[in-house]
mmCIF file of C-alpha atoms and ligand atoms in Angstrom:
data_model
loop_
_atom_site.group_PDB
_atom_site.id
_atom_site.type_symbol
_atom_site.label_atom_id
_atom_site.label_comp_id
_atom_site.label_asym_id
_atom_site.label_seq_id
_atom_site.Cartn_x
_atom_site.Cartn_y
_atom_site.Cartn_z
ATOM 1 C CA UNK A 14 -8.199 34.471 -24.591
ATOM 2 C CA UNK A 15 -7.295 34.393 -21.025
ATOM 3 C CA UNK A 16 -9.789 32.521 -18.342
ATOM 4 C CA UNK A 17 -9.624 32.508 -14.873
ATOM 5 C CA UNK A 18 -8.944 29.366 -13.788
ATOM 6 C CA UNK A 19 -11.526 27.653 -12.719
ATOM 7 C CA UNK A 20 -11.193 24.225 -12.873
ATOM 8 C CA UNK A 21 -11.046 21.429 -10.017
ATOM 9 C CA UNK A 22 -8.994 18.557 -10.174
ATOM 10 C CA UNK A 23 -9.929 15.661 -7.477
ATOM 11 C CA UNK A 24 -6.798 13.220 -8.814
ATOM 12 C CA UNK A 25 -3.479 14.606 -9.723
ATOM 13 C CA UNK A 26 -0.658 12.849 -8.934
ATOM 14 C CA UNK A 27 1.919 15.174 -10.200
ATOM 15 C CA UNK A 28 2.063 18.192 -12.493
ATOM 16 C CA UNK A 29 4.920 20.289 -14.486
ATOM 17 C CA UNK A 30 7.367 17.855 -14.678
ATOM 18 C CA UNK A 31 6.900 17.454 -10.762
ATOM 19 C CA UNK A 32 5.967 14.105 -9.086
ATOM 20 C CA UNK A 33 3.879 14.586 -5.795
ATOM 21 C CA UNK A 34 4.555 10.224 -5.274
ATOM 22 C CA UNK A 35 8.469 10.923 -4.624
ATOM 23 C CA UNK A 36 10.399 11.101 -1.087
ATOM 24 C CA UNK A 37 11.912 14.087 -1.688
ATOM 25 C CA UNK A 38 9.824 16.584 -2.660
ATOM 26 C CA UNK A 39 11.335 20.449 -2.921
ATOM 27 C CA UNK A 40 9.445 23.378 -2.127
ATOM 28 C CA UNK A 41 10.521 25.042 -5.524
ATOM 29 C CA UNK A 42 9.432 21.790 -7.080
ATOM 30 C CA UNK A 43 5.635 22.461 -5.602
ATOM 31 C CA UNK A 44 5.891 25.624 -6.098
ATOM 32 C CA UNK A 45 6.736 25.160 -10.088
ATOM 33 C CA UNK A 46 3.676 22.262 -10.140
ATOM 34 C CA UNK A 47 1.252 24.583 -9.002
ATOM 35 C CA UNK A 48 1.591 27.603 -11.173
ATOM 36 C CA UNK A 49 1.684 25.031 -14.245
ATOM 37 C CA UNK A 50 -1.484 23.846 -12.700
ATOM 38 C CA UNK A 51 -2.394 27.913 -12.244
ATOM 39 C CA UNK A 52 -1.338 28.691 -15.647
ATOM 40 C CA UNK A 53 -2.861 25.908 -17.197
ATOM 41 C CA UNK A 54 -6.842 26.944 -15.965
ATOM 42 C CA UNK A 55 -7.034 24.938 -12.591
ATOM 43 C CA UNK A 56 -8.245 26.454 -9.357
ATOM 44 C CA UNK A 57 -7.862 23.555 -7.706
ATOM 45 C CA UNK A 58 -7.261 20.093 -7.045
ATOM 46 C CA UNK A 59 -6.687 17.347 -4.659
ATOM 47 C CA UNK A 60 -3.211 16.148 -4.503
ATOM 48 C CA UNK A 61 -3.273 12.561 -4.857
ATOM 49 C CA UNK A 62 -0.420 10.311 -2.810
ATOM 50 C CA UNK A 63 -1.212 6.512 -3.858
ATOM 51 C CA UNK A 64 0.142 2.638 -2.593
ATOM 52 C CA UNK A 65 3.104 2.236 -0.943
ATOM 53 C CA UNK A 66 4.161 1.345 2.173
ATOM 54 C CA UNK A 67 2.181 3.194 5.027
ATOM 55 C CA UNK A 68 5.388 4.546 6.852
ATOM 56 C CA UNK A 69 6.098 6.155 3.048
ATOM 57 C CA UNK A 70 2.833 7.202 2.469
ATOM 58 C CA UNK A 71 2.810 8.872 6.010
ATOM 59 C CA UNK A 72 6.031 10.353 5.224
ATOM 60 C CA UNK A 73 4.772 11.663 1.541
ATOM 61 C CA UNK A 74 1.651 13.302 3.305
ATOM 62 C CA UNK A 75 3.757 14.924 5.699
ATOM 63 C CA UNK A 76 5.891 16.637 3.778
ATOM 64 C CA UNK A 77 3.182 17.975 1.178
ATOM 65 C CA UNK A 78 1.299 19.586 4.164
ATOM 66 C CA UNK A 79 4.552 20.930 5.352
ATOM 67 C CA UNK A 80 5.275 22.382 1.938
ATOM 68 C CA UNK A 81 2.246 23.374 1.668
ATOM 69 C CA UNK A 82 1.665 25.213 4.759
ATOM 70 C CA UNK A 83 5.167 27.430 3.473
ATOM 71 C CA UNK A 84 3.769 28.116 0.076
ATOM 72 C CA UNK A 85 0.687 30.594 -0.192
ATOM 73 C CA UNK A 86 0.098 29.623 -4.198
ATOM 74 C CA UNK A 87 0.394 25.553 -2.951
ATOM 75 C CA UNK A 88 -2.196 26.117 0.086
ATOM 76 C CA UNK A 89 -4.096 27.805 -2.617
ATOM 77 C CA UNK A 90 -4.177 25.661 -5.511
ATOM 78 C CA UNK A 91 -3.959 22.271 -3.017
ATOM 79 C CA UNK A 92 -7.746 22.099 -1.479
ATOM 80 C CA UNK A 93 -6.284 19.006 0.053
ATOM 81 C CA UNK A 94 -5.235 15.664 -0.440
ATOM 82 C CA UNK A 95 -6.593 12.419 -2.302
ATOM 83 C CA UNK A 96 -5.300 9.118 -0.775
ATOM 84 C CA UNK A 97 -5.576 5.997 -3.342
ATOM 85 C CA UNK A 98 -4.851 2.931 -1.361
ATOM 86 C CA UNK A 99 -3.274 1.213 0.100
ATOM 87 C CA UNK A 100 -6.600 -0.426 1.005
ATOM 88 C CA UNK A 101 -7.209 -1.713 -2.360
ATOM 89 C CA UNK A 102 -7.926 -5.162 -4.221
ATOM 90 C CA UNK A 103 -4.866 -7.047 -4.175
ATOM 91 C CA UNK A 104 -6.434 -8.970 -7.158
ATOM 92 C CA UNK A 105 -4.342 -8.446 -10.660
ATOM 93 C CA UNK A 106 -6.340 -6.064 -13.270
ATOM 94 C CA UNK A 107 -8.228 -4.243 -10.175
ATOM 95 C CA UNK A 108 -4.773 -3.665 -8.175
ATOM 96 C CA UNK A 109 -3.978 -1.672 -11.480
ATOM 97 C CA UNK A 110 -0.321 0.128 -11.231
ATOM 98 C CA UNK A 111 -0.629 0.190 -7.754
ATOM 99 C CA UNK A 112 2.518 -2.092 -6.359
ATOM 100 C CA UNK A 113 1.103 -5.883 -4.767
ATOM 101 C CA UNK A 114 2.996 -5.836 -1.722
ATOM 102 C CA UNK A 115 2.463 -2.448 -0.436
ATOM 103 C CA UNK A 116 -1.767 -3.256 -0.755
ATOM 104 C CA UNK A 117 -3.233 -4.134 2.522
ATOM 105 C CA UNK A 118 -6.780 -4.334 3.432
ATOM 106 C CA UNK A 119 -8.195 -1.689 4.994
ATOM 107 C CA UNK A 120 -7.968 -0.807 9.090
ATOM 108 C CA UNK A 121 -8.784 1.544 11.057
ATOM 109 C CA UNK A 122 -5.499 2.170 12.756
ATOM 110 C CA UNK A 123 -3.499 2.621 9.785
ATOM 111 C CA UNK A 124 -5.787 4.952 8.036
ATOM 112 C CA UNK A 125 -5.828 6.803 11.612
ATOM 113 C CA UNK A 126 -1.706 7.027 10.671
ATOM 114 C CA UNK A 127 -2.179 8.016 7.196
ATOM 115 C CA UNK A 128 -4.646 11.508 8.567
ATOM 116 C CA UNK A 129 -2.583 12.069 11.388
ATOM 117 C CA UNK A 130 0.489 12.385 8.995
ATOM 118 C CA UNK A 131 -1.879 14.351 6.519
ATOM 119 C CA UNK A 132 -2.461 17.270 8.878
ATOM 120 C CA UNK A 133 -6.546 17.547 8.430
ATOM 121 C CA UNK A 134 -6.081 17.801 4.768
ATOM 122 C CA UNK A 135 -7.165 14.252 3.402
ATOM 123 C CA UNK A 136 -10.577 15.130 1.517
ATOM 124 C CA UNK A 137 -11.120 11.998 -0.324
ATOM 125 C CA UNK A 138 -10.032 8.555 0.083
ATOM 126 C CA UNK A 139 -10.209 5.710 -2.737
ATOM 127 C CA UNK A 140 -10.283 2.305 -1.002
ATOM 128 C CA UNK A 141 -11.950 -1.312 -2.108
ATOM 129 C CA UNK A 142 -15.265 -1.493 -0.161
ATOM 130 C CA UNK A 143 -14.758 -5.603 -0.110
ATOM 131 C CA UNK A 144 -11.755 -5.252 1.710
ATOM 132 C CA UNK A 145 -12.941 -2.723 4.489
ATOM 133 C CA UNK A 146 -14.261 -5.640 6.977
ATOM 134 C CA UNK A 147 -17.445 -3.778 8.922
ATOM 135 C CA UNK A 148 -16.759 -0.557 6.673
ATOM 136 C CA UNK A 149 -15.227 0.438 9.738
ATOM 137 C CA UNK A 150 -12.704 2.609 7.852
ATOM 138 C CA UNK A 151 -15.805 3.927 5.520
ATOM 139 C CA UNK A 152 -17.287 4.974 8.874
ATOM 140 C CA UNK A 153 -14.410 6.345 10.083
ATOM 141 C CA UNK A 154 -13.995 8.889 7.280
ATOM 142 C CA UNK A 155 -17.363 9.243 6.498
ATOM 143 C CA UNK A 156 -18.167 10.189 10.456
ATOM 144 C CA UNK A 157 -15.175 12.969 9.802
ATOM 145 C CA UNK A 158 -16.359 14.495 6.525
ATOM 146 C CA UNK A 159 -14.233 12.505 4.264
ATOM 147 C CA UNK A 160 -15.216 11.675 0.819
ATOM 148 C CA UNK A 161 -15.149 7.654 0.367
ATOM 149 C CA UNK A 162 -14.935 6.488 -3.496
ATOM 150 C CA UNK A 163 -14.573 3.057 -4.002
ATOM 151 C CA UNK A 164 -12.011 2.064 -6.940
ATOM 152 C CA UNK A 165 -9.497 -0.666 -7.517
ATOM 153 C CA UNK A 166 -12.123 -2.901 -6.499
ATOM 154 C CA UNK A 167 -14.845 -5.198 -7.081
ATOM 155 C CA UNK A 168 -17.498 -5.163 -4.795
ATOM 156 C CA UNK A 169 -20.664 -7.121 -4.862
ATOM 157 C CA UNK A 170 -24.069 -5.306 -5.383
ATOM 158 C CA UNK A 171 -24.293 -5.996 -2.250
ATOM 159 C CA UNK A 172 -21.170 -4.486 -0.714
ATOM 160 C CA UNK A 173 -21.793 -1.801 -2.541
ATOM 161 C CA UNK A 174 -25.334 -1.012 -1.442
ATOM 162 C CA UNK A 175 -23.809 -1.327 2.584
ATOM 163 C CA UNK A 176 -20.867 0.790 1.689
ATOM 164 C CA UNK A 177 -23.529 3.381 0.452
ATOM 165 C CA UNK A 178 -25.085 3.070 3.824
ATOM 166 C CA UNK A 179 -22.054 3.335 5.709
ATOM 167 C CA UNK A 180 -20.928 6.242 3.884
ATOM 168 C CA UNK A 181 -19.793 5.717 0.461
ATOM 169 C CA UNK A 182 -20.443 9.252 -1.677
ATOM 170 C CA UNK A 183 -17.777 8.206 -5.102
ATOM 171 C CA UNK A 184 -16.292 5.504 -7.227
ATOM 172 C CA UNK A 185 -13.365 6.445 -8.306
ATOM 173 C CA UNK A 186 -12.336 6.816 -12.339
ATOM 174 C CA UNK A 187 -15.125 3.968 -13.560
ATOM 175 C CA UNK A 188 -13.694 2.083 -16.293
ATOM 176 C CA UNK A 189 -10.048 1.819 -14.492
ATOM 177 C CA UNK A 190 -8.657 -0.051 -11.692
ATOM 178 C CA UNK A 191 -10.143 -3.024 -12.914
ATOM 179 C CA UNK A 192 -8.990 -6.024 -15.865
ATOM 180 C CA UNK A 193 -9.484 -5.431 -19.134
ATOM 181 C CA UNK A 194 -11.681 -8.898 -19.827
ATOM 182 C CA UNK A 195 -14.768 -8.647 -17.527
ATOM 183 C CA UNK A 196 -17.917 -10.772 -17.310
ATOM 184 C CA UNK A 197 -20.296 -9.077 -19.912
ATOM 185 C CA UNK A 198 -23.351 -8.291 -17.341
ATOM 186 C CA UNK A 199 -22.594 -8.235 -13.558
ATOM 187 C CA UNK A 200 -19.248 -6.898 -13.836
ATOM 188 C CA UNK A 201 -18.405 -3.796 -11.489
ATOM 189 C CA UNK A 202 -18.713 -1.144 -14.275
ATOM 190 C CA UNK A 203 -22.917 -1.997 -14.744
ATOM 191 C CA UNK A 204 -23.094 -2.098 -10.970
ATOM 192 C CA UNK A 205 -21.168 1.293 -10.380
ATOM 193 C CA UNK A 206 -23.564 2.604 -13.226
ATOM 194 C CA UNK A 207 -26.564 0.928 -11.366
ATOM 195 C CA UNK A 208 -25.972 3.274 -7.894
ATOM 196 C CA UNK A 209 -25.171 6.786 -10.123
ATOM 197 C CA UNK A 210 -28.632 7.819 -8.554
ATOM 198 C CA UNK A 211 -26.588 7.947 -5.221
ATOM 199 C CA UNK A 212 -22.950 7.522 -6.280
ATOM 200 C CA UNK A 213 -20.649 10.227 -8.125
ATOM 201 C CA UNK A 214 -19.073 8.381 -10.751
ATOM 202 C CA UNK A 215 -15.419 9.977 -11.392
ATOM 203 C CA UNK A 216 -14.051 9.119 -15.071
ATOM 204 C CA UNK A 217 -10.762 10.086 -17.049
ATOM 205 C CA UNK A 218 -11.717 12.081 -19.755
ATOM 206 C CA UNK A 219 -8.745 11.294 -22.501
ATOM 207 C CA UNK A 220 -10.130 9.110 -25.124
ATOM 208 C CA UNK A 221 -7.580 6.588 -24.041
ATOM 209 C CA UNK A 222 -9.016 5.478 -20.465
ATOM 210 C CA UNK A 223 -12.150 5.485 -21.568
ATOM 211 C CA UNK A 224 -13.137 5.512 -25.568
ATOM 212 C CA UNK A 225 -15.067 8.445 -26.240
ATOM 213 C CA UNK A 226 -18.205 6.453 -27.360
ATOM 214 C CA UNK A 227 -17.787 4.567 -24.208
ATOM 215 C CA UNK A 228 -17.865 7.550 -22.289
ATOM 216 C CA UNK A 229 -21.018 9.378 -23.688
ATOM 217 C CA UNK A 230 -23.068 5.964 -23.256
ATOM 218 C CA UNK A 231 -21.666 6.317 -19.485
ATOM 219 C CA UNK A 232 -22.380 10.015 -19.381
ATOM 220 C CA UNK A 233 -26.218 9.056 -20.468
ATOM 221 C CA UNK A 234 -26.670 6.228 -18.396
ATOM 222 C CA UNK A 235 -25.794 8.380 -15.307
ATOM 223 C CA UNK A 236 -26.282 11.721 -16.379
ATOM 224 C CA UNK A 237 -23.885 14.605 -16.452
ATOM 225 C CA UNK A 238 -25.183 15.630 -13.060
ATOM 226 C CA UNK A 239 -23.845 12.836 -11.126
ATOM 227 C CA UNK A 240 -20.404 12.746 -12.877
ATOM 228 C CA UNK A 241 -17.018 14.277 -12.315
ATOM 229 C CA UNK A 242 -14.006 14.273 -14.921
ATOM 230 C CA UNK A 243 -10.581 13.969 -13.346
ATOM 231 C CA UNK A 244 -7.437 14.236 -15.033
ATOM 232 C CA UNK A 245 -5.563 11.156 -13.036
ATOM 233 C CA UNK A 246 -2.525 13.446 -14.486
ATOM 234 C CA UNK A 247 1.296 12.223 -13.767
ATOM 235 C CA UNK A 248 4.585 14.411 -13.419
ATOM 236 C CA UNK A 249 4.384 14.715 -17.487
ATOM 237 C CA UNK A 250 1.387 16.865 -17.539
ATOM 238 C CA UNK A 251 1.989 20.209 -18.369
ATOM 239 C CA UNK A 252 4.767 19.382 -20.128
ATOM 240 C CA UNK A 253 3.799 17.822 -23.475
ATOM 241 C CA UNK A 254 4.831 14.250 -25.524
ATOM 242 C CA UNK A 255 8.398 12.717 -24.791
ATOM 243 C CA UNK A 256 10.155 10.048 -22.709
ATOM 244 C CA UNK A 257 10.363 10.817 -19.050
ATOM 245 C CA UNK A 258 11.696 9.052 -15.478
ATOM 246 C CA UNK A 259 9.040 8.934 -13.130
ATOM 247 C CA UNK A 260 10.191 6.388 -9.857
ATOM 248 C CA UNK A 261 10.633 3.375 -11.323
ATOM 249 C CA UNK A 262 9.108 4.079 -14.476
ATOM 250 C CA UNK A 263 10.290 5.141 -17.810
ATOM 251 C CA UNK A 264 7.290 6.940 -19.654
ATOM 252 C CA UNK A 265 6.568 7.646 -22.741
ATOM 253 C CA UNK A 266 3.782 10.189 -23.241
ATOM 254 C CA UNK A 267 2.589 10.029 -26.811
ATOM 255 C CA UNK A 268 0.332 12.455 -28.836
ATOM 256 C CA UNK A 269 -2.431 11.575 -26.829
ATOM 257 C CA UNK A 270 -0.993 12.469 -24.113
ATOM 258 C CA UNK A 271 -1.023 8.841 -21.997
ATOM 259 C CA UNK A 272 1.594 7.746 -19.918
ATOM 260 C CA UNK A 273 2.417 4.095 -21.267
ATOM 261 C CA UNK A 274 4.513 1.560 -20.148
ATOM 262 C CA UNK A 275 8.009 1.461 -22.881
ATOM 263 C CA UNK A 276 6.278 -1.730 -23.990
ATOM 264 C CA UNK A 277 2.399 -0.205 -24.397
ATOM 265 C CA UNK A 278 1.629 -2.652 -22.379
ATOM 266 C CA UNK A 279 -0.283 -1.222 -19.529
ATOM 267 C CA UNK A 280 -1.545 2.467 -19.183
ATOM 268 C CA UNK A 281 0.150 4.371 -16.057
ATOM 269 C CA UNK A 282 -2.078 7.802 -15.953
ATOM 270 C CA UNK A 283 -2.422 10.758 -18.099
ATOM 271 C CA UNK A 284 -0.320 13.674 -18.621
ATOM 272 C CA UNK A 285 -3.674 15.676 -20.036
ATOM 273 C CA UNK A 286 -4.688 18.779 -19.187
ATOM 274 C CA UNK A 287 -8.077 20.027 -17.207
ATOM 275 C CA UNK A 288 -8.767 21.996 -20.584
ATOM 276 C CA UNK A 289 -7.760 19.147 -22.487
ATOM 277 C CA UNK A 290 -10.090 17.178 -20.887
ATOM 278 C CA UNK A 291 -12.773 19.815 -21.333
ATOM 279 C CA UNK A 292 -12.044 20.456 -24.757
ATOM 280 C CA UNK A 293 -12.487 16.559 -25.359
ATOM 281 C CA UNK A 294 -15.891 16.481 -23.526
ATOM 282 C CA UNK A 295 -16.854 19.424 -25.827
ATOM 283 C CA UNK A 296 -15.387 18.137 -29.334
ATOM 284 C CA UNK A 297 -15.360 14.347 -29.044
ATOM 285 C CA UNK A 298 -17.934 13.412 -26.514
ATOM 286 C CA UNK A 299 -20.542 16.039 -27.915
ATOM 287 C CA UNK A 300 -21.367 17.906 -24.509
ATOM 288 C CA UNK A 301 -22.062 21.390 -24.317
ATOM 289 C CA UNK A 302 -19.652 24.016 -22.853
ATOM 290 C CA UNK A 303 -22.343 24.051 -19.774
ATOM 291 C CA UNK A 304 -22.201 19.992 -19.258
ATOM 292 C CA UNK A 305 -18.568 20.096 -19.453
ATOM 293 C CA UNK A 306 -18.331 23.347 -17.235
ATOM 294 C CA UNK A 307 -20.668 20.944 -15.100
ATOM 295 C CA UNK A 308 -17.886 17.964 -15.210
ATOM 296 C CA UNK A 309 -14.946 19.418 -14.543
ATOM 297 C CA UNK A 310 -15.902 22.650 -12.065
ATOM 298 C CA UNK A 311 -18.997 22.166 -10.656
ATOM 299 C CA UNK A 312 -19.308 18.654 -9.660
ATOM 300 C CA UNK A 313 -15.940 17.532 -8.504
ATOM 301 C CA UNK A 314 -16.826 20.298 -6.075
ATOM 302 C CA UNK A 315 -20.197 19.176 -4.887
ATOM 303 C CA UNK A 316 -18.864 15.529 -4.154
ATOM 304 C CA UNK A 317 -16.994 17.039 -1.925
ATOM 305 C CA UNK A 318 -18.997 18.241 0.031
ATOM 306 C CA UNK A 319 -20.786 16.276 3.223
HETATM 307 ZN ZN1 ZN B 5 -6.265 4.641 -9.835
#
């Protein structure tokens, strides 16, 4: 049965074989990620460009909105764009894949570069709330209709509550972008859970990211209505299990469809489908078709929106 695609995507870093994190981007290339994306049930999503160094980043924006701009089906399936980082916790476990010496903390200047370069397109930023000194940048983005989701971070209650005051509308893929051993109460997955009365929480629906078990207790603690499944999907997705080159990485997407380090050491993203992710939500976490219609079309649209 054919449906018309209707789901949206806040975090994709790449699609179809095609990484949107690479210097040289093609047209063709975009052009191929977004009917995958098209094919595959999505309406839309955010295009997500994370951590390197700003002059990179800058140049990576650029050249998507240029691309973009040239492509009717990539202005159509790309609502925008999703910057993750740089201004993220340096700290080991939180910093996540994201590479150490490209993370900075957060200023006002250089996320002034990074939306210049962008074109008006950046709709959501992830950055670590402790490392934005006032939440001047929070402000900043916030003041222009910019979604701020905290993520790769670890934030006091505290810093959290202010951040919420200055702005803060997300956290981004709870459960990720922080160390596997945490302390058992006041760690920042209870405290993210603790604000889902004013914070969308975004989670990665695979299994893998987050067990399935874990992810209905999350689901009831917050409630379907304040959460948002994303994808956090690589070049791989679309494409199916195998061993593929991504920058410096050599993946291997199993079965499940999770981009691991050769080793299985670390996780790197997903290369899962929007309907994969729904049909999980349905047949492993339990929801209905309308809570997981909720998750993955609904709601990443309304935390969008100012
Ligand atoms: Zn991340």
């Amino acid at each position: 049965m054919t449906q018309p695609p209707e789901f949206f995507d806040l975090q994709v870093n790449g699609y179809g074989g095609v990484d949107f994190n690479q210097d040289d981007l093609g047209a063709d290339a975009l052009h191929t990620a977004c009917a995958t994306l098209r094919a595959d049930g999505v309406a839309g999503i955010l295009a997500t460009i994370i951590t390197e160094d700003l002059p990179v980043m800058c140049a990576r924006l650029n050249r998507l909105m240029q691309l973009r701009a040239g492509d009717p089906l990539a202005a159509s399936v790309i609502a925008g764009f999703h910057i993750e980082g740089p201004f993220i916790s340096p700290h080991d476990g939180y910093r996540g894949a994201h590479p150490k010496d490209a993370v900075r903390p957060a200023e006002v200047g250089a996320m002034q570069r990074l939306l210049d370069a962008a074109g008006g397109l950046t709709r959501l930023v992830t950055l670590a709330p402790e490392f934005d000194a006032g939440l001047r940048v929070t402000r900043l983005l916030s003041g222009q209709r910019i979604a701020v989701s905290a993520g790769h971070c670890d934030p006091s209650l505290d810093q959290l509550l202010a951040a919420l005051d200055a702005g803060l509308r997300l956290f981004t893929h709870v459960g990720n972008g922080c160390p596997m051993q945490l302390p058992r109460h006041d760690n920042v997955i209870q405290r993210a859970l603790s604000l889902a009365d004013r914070l969308w929480l975004t989670f990665i629906a695979d299994g893998v990211h987050v067990p399935f078990f874990a992810l209905r207790n999350y689901l009831k603690i917050a409630g379907v209505d304040r959460c948002v499944v994303v994808t956090d999907a690589i070049a791989p997705a679309g494409k199916g299990p195998g061993i593929y080159r991504l920058g410096r990485w050599e993946l291997n997407i199993g079965d499940d469809l999770v981009a691991r380090a050769p080793d299985g050491s670390h996780l790197i993203g997903s290369a899962m489908s929007m309907s994969r992710a729904f049909d999980n939500l349905v047949r492993q976490v339990g929801l209905s078709e309308g809570e997981a219609r909720r998750l993955t079309m609904m709601n990443p649209r309304a935390a969008m929106e100012p």
